[in-house]
Amino acid sequence: MRAFLNKRKKLAAVLLLLLTAGGIFAFSEGDKYFQIAKNLDIFAAFYRELNTYYVDDLPPEKVIHKGIEAILEETDPFTDFVTEENLDDLKFMATGKYGGVGASINKSGDWTIITDVYEGSPMYKAGVKPGDIIVTMDGKSVKNTPQEEISKTLKGAPGTSLDILFRNPVSGVETPRKIVREEINVKAVSYTGITGGDIGYIRMTQFTENSGAMVRAAVQQLKQSNPGMKGLILDLRGNPGGLLDEAVVVANIFVDKNKLIVSTKGKVKNWDRNYETSEQPVDTRLPLAVLTNHSSASASEIVAGAVQDMDRGLVIGQRSYGKGLVQTTRQLPYNTKLKVTTAKYYTPSGRCIQAIDYSHRNEDGSVDYVPDSLRKKFTTQGGREVRDGGGIEPDATVEPTYISQVAVSLIRKQYIFDYATTYYYKHPKVAPAGDFSLTDEEFSDFERYLDNKDYSYKTRSEDALETFKTTARKEKYYDALTKELEALEQKMKHDKKQDLLKNKTEIKRLLEEEIVNRYYAQQGRIAKSLAWDRDVNEAISVLHDAVRYKKLLSPGK
């Protein structure tokens, strides 16, 4: 956070925009609006004088944008000024649509490579594969071109074309392709299927326009195709939210018509509103598990909170993010917008799950989480105790899965990705995604592939020892402990080969996911991951155990 005095200087610039010449209304001295008008006038005069007499030129747009940024530092991170060039990003958040080619990219040395191709997209139709290297775009070499610049070029109005020269990562053969941009619609439901034999599974990645209808159709399709289905998992992990109305539509799939799902309350009382279900549900009895983690936010938490408060199902996984704020967009001049927090939302039990208190700042401008001591108790319809102020706490907590340091290094250095590319060109066909498995000999081949490759890393224990040594030096204990610390350091030195074997199961799974992604796209990756997903397996276990399911939904569990 910048110091207040520095912020004040920056505020002068932007507030000039808000002031009309003259036109200051008369208010009483104690009136808040008089204070606003008074200070707007002061800041406008300040900027006018500064701009006129300051020794160097002050570019208005740059100065004003800095002023806007300074104002926004006093708000929450969800309130933002949206420039004209960023309106497409705002549209994508609401609709899940953008103009482009339908592929993900990443840097690999001097070049940019394709990491994912969306099924049915322009890149997919052109035969582009993950691992392909972008050599030129419209005849211009893109070697050492920043990834952001390439990403911007790949996006564009539907119907426009882009000539790209690709290099095969294995053969080195270069192939020119004309890619015609289309409207790309990122699906809110990224996977639907059966797991655990008889448990439906739906992964929802965002709450964009019509996403609720997509989830409803997915539930109906699962029920129709699997009449013996014993339960359903709605996976909202990593889902950052989106449109509040769509959250109500999703909740409506599982609860009766005319039920309160969420209410919003803000400064403008006329905008306060209760959101109730308006359609007949698909199923109100099928055992339900909603998966959350710390990246499940906003609309995801509305659904999870409603399911929990109404005792319609269980929340499983980790505590959610804790975003209980509602944003509205307001039109500004010159095709710009203000995305502003206008209200807080409350689950059916009356709790607001906002975890960070932005209204009370520390002296340095920082903000804190709501302490547990101030979190109030509420009750679900069935009498279970729930709390506000800290996201949605799961009914069945699962410890998060952490990837080993050696696996993190292999991912960052792209060795798992590159090996999957090599594997793909050596094997024209593989087993279905859920059945595919690397043999021990193939894993040994991966080990040989890593020979003479640098994937050095520090273990967490080594980092902790380094911190301890630094502290010991500061406190003058290091000399007395030198021998012991050196002996401990020697014992902790890790053998990369041994770490590979020690974490073989984990690395093998990561390899398998990346490989099946080449043959069956994102659907295949998800299908392969379900077998060892701890949150999913816990949900399957609970949904298969009627006694435990009922107990977790009972007060005083």
XYZ file of C-alpha atoms in Angstrom:
557
model
C 0.000 0.000 0.000
C 1.254 3.475 -0.793
C 1.462 6.039 1.990
C -1.589 8.264 2.326
C 0.231 11.452 1.384
C 1.480 9.920 -1.843
C -2.013 8.743 -2.663
C -3.389 12.226 -2.092
C -1.181 13.645 -4.805
C -2.383 11.030 -7.264
C -6.021 11.594 -6.371
C -5.829 15.176 -7.589
C -5.590 14.077 -11.190
C -8.532 11.750 -11.378
C -10.912 13.870 -9.369
C -10.698 16.589 -12.002
C -12.746 14.305 -14.237
C -15.503 14.199 -11.669
C -15.833 17.944 -11.334
C -17.918 20.052 -13.692
C -16.959 23.670 -14.133
C -18.897 25.701 -11.548
C -21.957 23.681 -10.651
C -21.054 23.114 -7.021
C -24.227 22.913 -5.020
C -24.669 24.570 -1.654
C -24.634 22.142 1.249
C -24.410 22.641 4.983
C -20.861 22.463 6.335
C -21.513 19.189 8.132
C -23.135 17.550 5.140
C -21.138 14.648 3.647
C -21.986 15.753 0.128
C -20.708 19.246 0.802
C -17.411 17.723 1.915
C -17.237 15.720 -1.306
C -17.953 18.785 -3.453
C -15.497 20.897 -1.482
C -12.675 18.412 -1.867
C -13.415 17.857 -5.533
C -13.004 21.582 -6.025
C -9.716 21.607 -4.094
C -8.306 18.658 -6.020
C -9.375 20.143 -9.350
C -7.615 23.398 -8.525
C -4.587 21.447 -7.334
C -4.287 19.546 -10.613
C -4.894 22.654 -12.696
C -2.087 24.521 -10.964
C 0.242 21.533 -11.000
C -0.346 20.926 -14.688
C 0.198 24.619 -15.503
C 3.349 25.312 -13.509
C 5.160 22.018 -12.905
C 8.568 22.129 -14.607
C 8.088 18.951 -16.687
C 5.191 17.770 -18.810
C 2.648 15.539 -17.044
C 0.791 13.296 -19.540
C -2.884 13.654 -18.515
C -3.939 10.070 -19.271
C -1.018 8.562 -17.355
C -1.451 10.870 -14.353
C -5.207 10.384 -14.226
C -4.943 6.599 -14.425
C -2.511 6.694 -11.517
C -5.042 8.743 -9.631
C -7.740 6.185 -10.353
C -5.452 3.413 -9.134
C -4.826 5.357 -5.923
C -8.562 5.708 -5.290
C -9.097 2.004 -5.956
C -6.485 1.121 -3.347
C -8.976 2.369 -0.759
C -11.599 -0.122 -1.955
C -11.692 -3.900 -2.258
C -9.790 -5.663 -5.092
C -13.046 -6.445 -6.923
C -13.839 -2.781 -7.586
C -12.069 -1.725 -10.761
C -11.879 0.811 -13.575
C -12.313 -0.901 -16.935
C -10.711 0.855 -19.890
C -12.092 0.544 -23.414
C -9.357 -1.892 -24.446
C -10.222 -4.176 -21.515
C -13.959 -4.361 -22.155
C -13.530 -7.713 -23.904
C -12.145 -9.163 -20.678
C -15.206 -7.915 -18.810
C -17.460 -9.426 -21.459
C -15.631 -12.750 -21.215
C -16.192 -12.859 -17.440
C -19.936 -12.511 -17.997
C -20.425 -14.607 -21.122
C -17.465 -17.001 -21.342
C -17.093 -15.906 -24.975
C -14.273 -14.194 -26.837
C -12.974 -13.868 -30.382
C -9.926 -16.004 -30.976
C -8.391 -19.278 -32.089
C -9.184 -21.610 -29.170
C -5.790 -22.571 -27.806
C -3.575 -22.044 -24.768
C 0.080 -21.069 -25.116
C 3.243 -20.977 -23.022
C 6.856 -19.933 -23.418
C 9.514 -22.577 -24.070
C 12.937 -21.016 -24.330
C 12.949 -18.486 -27.174
C 9.686 -19.753 -28.624
C 5.997 -19.936 -27.795
C 4.311 -23.341 -27.905
C 0.729 -24.558 -28.007
C -0.163 -26.231 -24.689
C -3.869 -26.976 -25.201
C -6.239 -26.973 -28.163
C -9.970 -26.669 -27.461
C -12.090 -29.261 -29.209
C -13.946 -27.815 -32.201
C -11.945 -24.581 -32.196
C -10.187 -23.002 -35.227
C -6.849 -24.435 -34.068
C -8.441 -27.868 -33.659
C -9.958 -27.708 -37.146
C -6.583 -26.694 -38.590
C -4.939 -29.797 -37.093
C -2.740 -27.943 -34.604
C -1.463 -30.152 -31.757
C -0.181 -29.437 -28.230
C 3.573 -29.028 -28.414
C 3.541 -27.325 -31.828
C 5.869 -24.316 -31.953
C 4.738 -20.958 -33.346
C 7.476 -19.774 -35.737
C 5.874 -16.835 -37.552
C 2.558 -14.965 -37.465
C 1.502 -13.195 -40.657
C 5.029 -13.644 -41.956
C 6.750 -12.085 -38.940
C 9.077 -14.164 -36.727
C 7.880 -14.427 -33.131
C 11.151 -15.677 -31.664
C 11.655 -14.000 -28.262
C 8.275 -12.271 -28.566
C 6.571 -11.808 -25.157
C 3.780 -14.293 -24.528
C 1.294 -11.486 -23.787
C 1.895 -9.979 -27.223
C 1.328 -13.315 -28.975
C -1.814 -13.939 -26.942
C -3.170 -10.527 -27.942
C -2.477 -11.256 -31.622
C -4.231 -14.638 -31.468
C -7.396 -12.938 -30.236
C -9.486 -10.890 -32.619
C -12.828 -10.407 -34.289
C -14.543 -13.603 -35.494
C -14.084 -14.070 -39.232
C -10.648 -12.468 -39.410
C -7.731 -14.706 -40.336
C -4.163 -15.235 -39.187
C -1.390 -16.991 -41.114
C 0.781 -19.008 -38.725
C 3.849 -21.114 -39.456
C 4.108 -24.047 -37.039
C 7.093 -26.269 -36.346
C 6.585 -29.895 -35.315
C 8.406 -30.356 -31.968
C 9.676 -33.857 -32.880
C 10.334 -33.867 -36.637
C 11.116 -30.167 -36.979
C 8.928 -29.966 -40.106
C 7.378 -26.518 -40.567
C 3.795 -26.220 -41.815
C 1.895 -23.029 -42.714
C -1.748 -22.859 -41.609
C -4.436 -20.223 -42.083
C -6.434 -19.871 -38.885
C -9.820 -18.138 -39.131
C -10.832 -16.709 -35.772
C -14.236 -17.608 -34.363
C -16.293 -16.773 -31.312
C -14.895 -19.122 -28.696
C -17.357 -20.196 -26.045
C -15.564 -21.620 -23.013
C -17.929 -24.232 -21.640
C -19.050 -23.669 -18.067
C -19.515 -27.435 -17.673
C -16.144 -28.917 -18.555
C -16.968 -32.557 -17.757
C -19.955 -34.804 -17.110
C -19.697 -38.499 -16.330
C -20.033 -41.384 -13.903
C -17.403 -42.133 -11.281
C -17.224 -44.710 -8.532
C -19.499 -47.003 -10.532
C -22.802 -45.237 -9.861
C -22.074 -41.636 -8.808
C -22.712 -38.790 -11.223
C -19.994 -36.184 -11.562
C -20.235 -32.653 -13.012
C -17.370 -30.166 -13.086
C -18.425 -26.522 -13.397
C -15.682 -23.971 -14.090
C -17.535 -20.621 -14.128
C -20.936 -18.981 -13.731
C -21.456 -17.305 -17.100
C -24.577 -16.716 -19.178
C -26.724 -19.868 -19.489
C -24.331 -21.907 -17.329
C -27.185 -22.866 -15.017
C -29.104 -24.325 -17.959
C -25.984 -26.306 -18.917
C -25.756 -27.827 -15.439
C -29.484 -28.622 -15.463
C -29.129 -30.388 -18.830
C -26.093 -32.308 -17.526
C -28.009 -33.524 -14.451
C -30.978 -34.575 -16.576
C -28.711 -36.413 -19.020
C -26.942 -38.276 -16.194
C -30.243 -39.326 -14.614
C -31.669 -40.484 -17.924
C -28.557 -42.446 -18.947
C -27.950 -43.908 -15.475
C -31.271 -44.772 -13.804
C -29.389 -46.544 -11.004
C -27.327 -43.468 -10.082
C -26.866 -43.354 -6.289
C -25.652 -39.768 -5.882
C -24.225 -36.704 -7.587
C -21.013 -34.696 -7.175
C -21.039 -31.036 -8.250
C -17.400 -29.974 -8.451
C -16.955 -26.222 -7.880
C -13.273 -26.350 -6.974
C -11.308 -23.562 -8.601
C -14.543 -21.941 -9.803
C -14.144 -18.168 -9.235
C -17.852 -17.460 -9.624
C -19.529 -15.031 -11.998
C -23.181 -14.137 -12.418
C -25.304 -14.253 -9.262
C -28.475 -15.094 -11.212
C -26.810 -18.218 -12.598
C -25.957 -19.365 -9.069
C -29.664 -19.225 -8.231
C -30.464 -21.267 -11.360
C -27.929 -23.944 -10.359
C -29.274 -24.158 -6.798
C -32.793 -24.434 -8.233
C -31.828 -27.744 -9.862
C -31.754 -29.343 -6.422
C -34.293 -27.366 -4.338
C -37.982 -26.607 -4.725
C -39.521 -23.615 -6.437
C -39.993 -20.348 -4.453
C -37.119 -21.006 -2.031
C -34.781 -18.194 -0.941
C -31.251 -18.840 -2.197
C -29.477 -15.551 -1.506
C -30.234 -11.969 -0.503
C -28.196 -8.829 -1.179
C -27.923 -5.704 0.981
C -25.970 -2.535 0.258
C -25.832 1.241 0.624
C -28.584 1.840 -1.956
C -31.539 0.268 -0.182
C -33.695 0.263 -3.314
C -31.251 -2.256 -4.775
C -31.601 -4.735 -1.887
C -33.131 -7.918 -3.187
C -34.091 -11.494 -2.323
C -33.329 -14.105 -4.972
C -35.673 -17.107 -4.978
C -35.929 -20.183 -7.153
C -38.455 -19.837 -9.979
C -38.490 -23.229 -11.710
C -39.387 -26.769 -10.810
C -36.274 -28.669 -9.621
C -34.743 -31.644 -11.409
C -34.239 -33.698 -8.240
C -34.683 -32.815 -4.554
C -33.818 -36.218 -3.077
C -30.709 -37.523 -4.845
C -27.782 -37.477 -2.364
C -25.624 -34.484 -3.287
C -22.015 -33.505 -2.593
C -20.632 -30.076 -3.546
C -16.831 -29.911 -3.758
C -15.073 -26.679 -2.765
C -11.544 -25.482 -2.166
C -9.926 -22.151 -1.361
C -10.352 -21.031 -4.980
C -14.133 -21.565 -4.952
C -15.553 -18.059 -4.709
C -18.554 -15.788 -5.152
C -21.328 -17.593 -7.066
C -19.726 -20.940 -6.168
C -20.137 -20.034 -2.513
C -23.747 -18.973 -3.054
C -24.554 -22.463 -4.377
C -22.517 -24.257 -1.699
C -23.977 -22.018 1.031
C -27.563 -22.590 -0.108
C -27.080 -26.367 -0.340
C -25.551 -26.364 3.147
C -28.048 -23.993 4.786
C -31.021 -25.894 3.385
C -29.473 -29.268 4.336
C -29.967 -30.333 0.731
C -26.538 -31.931 0.518
C -22.994 -31.904 1.874
C -20.079 -29.595 1.168
C -16.846 -31.594 0.905
C -13.216 -30.521 0.499
C -11.634 -27.376 1.896
C -12.953 -24.032 3.110
C -13.953 -21.750 0.241
C -12.423 -18.357 -0.571
C -14.840 -16.140 1.336
C -16.106 -13.572 -1.196
C -19.458 -12.277 -0.027
C -19.451 -9.133 -2.175
C -21.608 -8.272 -5.181
C -20.346 -6.161 -8.107
C -22.309 -4.006 -10.547
C -20.974 -2.322 -13.684
C -21.633 1.383 -14.255
C -21.140 3.159 -17.567
C -18.522 5.932 -17.647
C -17.595 8.410 -20.438
C -15.562 7.400 -23.492
C -16.690 3.763 -23.438
C -15.168 2.960 -20.067
C -16.841 1.284 -17.105
C -16.675 1.111 -13.336
C -17.023 -2.333 -11.823
C -18.017 -1.495 -8.267
C -18.961 -3.483 -5.176
C -22.508 -2.391 -4.354
C -23.677 -4.960 -1.818
C -22.906 -7.955 0.351
C -24.793 -11.184 -0.120
C -26.315 -13.418 2.544
C -27.069 -17.140 2.414
C -30.509 -18.502 3.407
C -29.474 -18.749 7.098
C -28.619 -15.038 7.076
C -24.827 -15.281 7.112
C -22.409 -13.261 5.003
C -19.341 -15.366 4.240
C -17.019 -12.431 3.376
C -13.654 -13.404 4.881
C -11.669 -10.145 4.601
C -12.838 -6.919 6.202
C -12.020 -4.161 3.691
C -13.964 -1.516 5.636
C -11.468 -1.445 8.523
C -7.833 -0.971 7.569
C -4.685 -1.025 9.637
C -2.482 2.067 9.906
C -0.332 0.835 7.020
C -3.426 0.354 4.841
C -3.405 -3.438 5.050
C -6.523 -5.504 5.704
C -7.137 -8.559 7.854
C -9.299 -11.650 7.816
C -12.293 -11.615 10.128
C -10.976 -13.259 13.332
C -12.671 -16.460 14.448
C -13.696 -14.748 17.693
C -15.926 -12.340 15.728
C -17.538 -14.930 13.475
C -21.215 -15.280 14.395
C -23.142 -18.534 14.650
C -26.138 -19.358 12.470
C -28.144 -22.541 11.990
C -29.210 -24.498 8.942
C -32.841 -25.479 8.414
C -32.118 -28.755 10.170
C -30.403 -27.111 13.140
C -26.736 -27.568 12.204
C -24.370 -24.817 13.322
C -22.662 -22.742 10.621
C -20.671 -19.505 10.830
C -20.289 -16.315 8.867
C -17.160 -14.334 8.009
C -14.890 -17.044 6.663
C -16.131 -18.656 3.494
C -18.078 -21.915 3.425
C -16.615 -24.492 5.789
C -17.046 -28.055 4.479
C -19.192 -30.602 6.263
C -16.480 -33.177 5.559
C -12.971 -31.726 5.397
C -10.327 -33.301 3.169
C -6.677 -32.349 3.537
C -5.478 -30.652 0.339
C -3.097 -32.555 -1.916
C 0.345 -30.997 -2.240
C 2.653 -31.834 -5.123
C 6.207 -32.847 -4.260
C 9.060 -30.471 -5.009
C 10.497 -32.787 -7.643
C 7.123 -32.889 -9.438
C 6.819 -29.094 -9.261
C 10.273 -28.793 -10.847
C 9.390 -31.244 -13.641
C 6.222 -29.286 -14.406
C 7.928 -25.892 -14.355
C 10.747 -27.070 -16.609
C 8.068 -28.585 -18.904
C 9.727 -32.003 -18.915
C 6.422 -33.783 -18.265
C 4.805 -31.790 -21.076
C 7.688 -32.423 -23.490
C 7.791 -36.156 -22.729
C 4.043 -36.402 -23.380
C 4.615 -34.754 -26.768
C 7.316 -37.296 -27.646
C 5.106 -40.145 -26.416
C 2.184 -38.941 -28.549
C 4.167 -39.084 -31.790
C 5.484 -42.557 -30.959
C 2.064 -44.034 -30.122
C -0.733 -43.415 -32.653
C -3.343 -44.916 -30.319
C -3.742 -45.509 -26.582
C -6.385 -47.051 -24.327
C -9.453 -45.004 -23.309
C -8.571 -42.157 -20.937
C -9.872 -43.826 -17.785
C -8.032 -47.082 -18.537
C -4.719 -45.707 -19.796
C -1.688 -46.451 -17.661
C 2.061 -46.136 -18.145
C 4.019 -49.357 -17.722
C 7.072 -49.575 -15.454
C 9.244 -49.793 -18.556
C 7.702 -46.597 -19.927
C 8.338 -44.831 -16.630
C 11.937 -46.029 -16.800
C 12.050 -44.508 -20.281
C 10.947 -41.209 -18.747
C 13.781 -41.502 -16.220
C 16.247 -42.002 -19.066
C 14.700 -39.031 -20.851
C 15.590 -36.910 -17.804
C 19.249 -37.950 -17.837
C 21.491 -34.876 -18.139
C 18.481 -32.555 -17.786
C 18.505 -29.905 -15.101
C 15.526 -30.098 -12.774
C 17.308 -28.974 -9.633
C 15.188 -27.703 -6.762
C 15.228 -27.127 -3.047
C 13.126 -29.217 -0.736
C 11.029 -27.483 1.903
C 13.361 -28.933 4.538
C 16.353 -27.334 2.804
C 14.556 -23.992 2.674
C 13.748 -24.261 6.382
C 17.380 -25.095 7.216
C 18.587 -22.117 5.167
C 16.228 -19.833 7.096
C 17.450 -21.274 10.385
C 21.104 -20.697 9.409
C 20.357 -17.066 8.518
C 18.670 -16.530 11.877
C 21.509 -18.280 13.714
C 24.043 -15.930 12.102
C 22.031 -12.875 13.130
C 21.750 -14.110 16.702
C 25.439 -15.147 16.816
C 24.768 -18.861 17.389
C 26.034 -20.011 14.007
C 29.729 -20.525 14.910
C 28.829 -22.757 17.839
C 26.490 -24.836 15.662
C 28.568 -25.006 12.494
C 29.482 -28.711 12.701
C 25.965 -29.815 13.583
C 24.440 -27.687 10.817
C 26.892 -28.952 8.210
C 26.204 -32.563 9.251
C 22.448 -31.965 9.027
C 22.823 -30.283 5.639
C 24.789 -33.268 4.346
C 22.128 -35.704 5.538
C 19.387 -33.647 3.911
C 21.031 -33.407 0.489
C 18.532 -35.014 -1.796
C 19.251 -37.415 -4.593
C 17.116 -36.431 -7.595
C 17.039 -40.022 -8.820
C 15.826 -41.242 -5.442
C 13.230 -38.476 -5.283
C 11.895 -39.615 -8.654
C 11.447 -43.151 -7.352
C 10.067 -42.001 -4.004
C 7.412 -39.940 -5.786
C 6.917 -42.357 -8.670
C 3.185 -42.797 -8.135
C 2.527 -39.063 -8.174
C 4.775 -38.341 -11.176
C 3.319 -41.294 -13.081
C -0.175 -39.890 -12.572
C 0.876 -36.457 -13.821
C 2.453 -38.046 -16.882
C -0.657 -40.091 -17.599
C -2.907 -37.032 -17.357
C -0.702 -35.050 -19.739
C -0.503 -37.930 -22.205
C -4.249 -38.657 -22.335
C -4.808 -34.931 -22.849
C -3.070 -35.343 -26.245
C -5.542 -38.009 -27.357
C -8.776 -37.063 -25.572
C -8.307 -33.341 -24.790
C -9.452 -31.837 -21.476
C -12.222 -34.404 -21.087
C -9.618 -37.145 -21.049
C -7.420 -35.344 -18.539
C -10.319 -34.949 -16.103
C -11.514 -38.533 -16.570
C -8.012 -39.811 -15.806
C -7.612 -37.610 -12.723
C -10.820 -38.719 -10.991
C -9.433 -42.096 -9.904
C -6.847 -40.592 -7.539
C -8.631 -37.332 -6.621
C -8.889 -37.343 -2.808
C -11.860 -34.959 -2.648
C -13.775 -36.965 -5.242
C -13.001 -40.262 -3.517
C -14.180 -38.875 -0.172
C -17.416 -37.683 -1.805
C -17.953 -41.117 -3.387
C -17.387 -42.765 -0.022
C -19.890 -40.494 1.738
C -22.525 -40.810 -0.997
C -22.231 -44.607 -0.870
C -22.664 -44.619 2.923
C -26.280 -43.627 3.655
C -25.739 -43.760 7.430
C -22.730 -41.434 7.340
C -24.421 -39.109 4.851
C -27.424 -38.744 7.143
C -25.235 -38.290 10.211
C -23.270 -35.453 8.600
C -26.572 -33.714 7.846
C -27.719 -34.049 11.456
C -27.253 -31.416 14.206
C -24.324 -32.068 16.544
C -22.573 -34.370 14.052
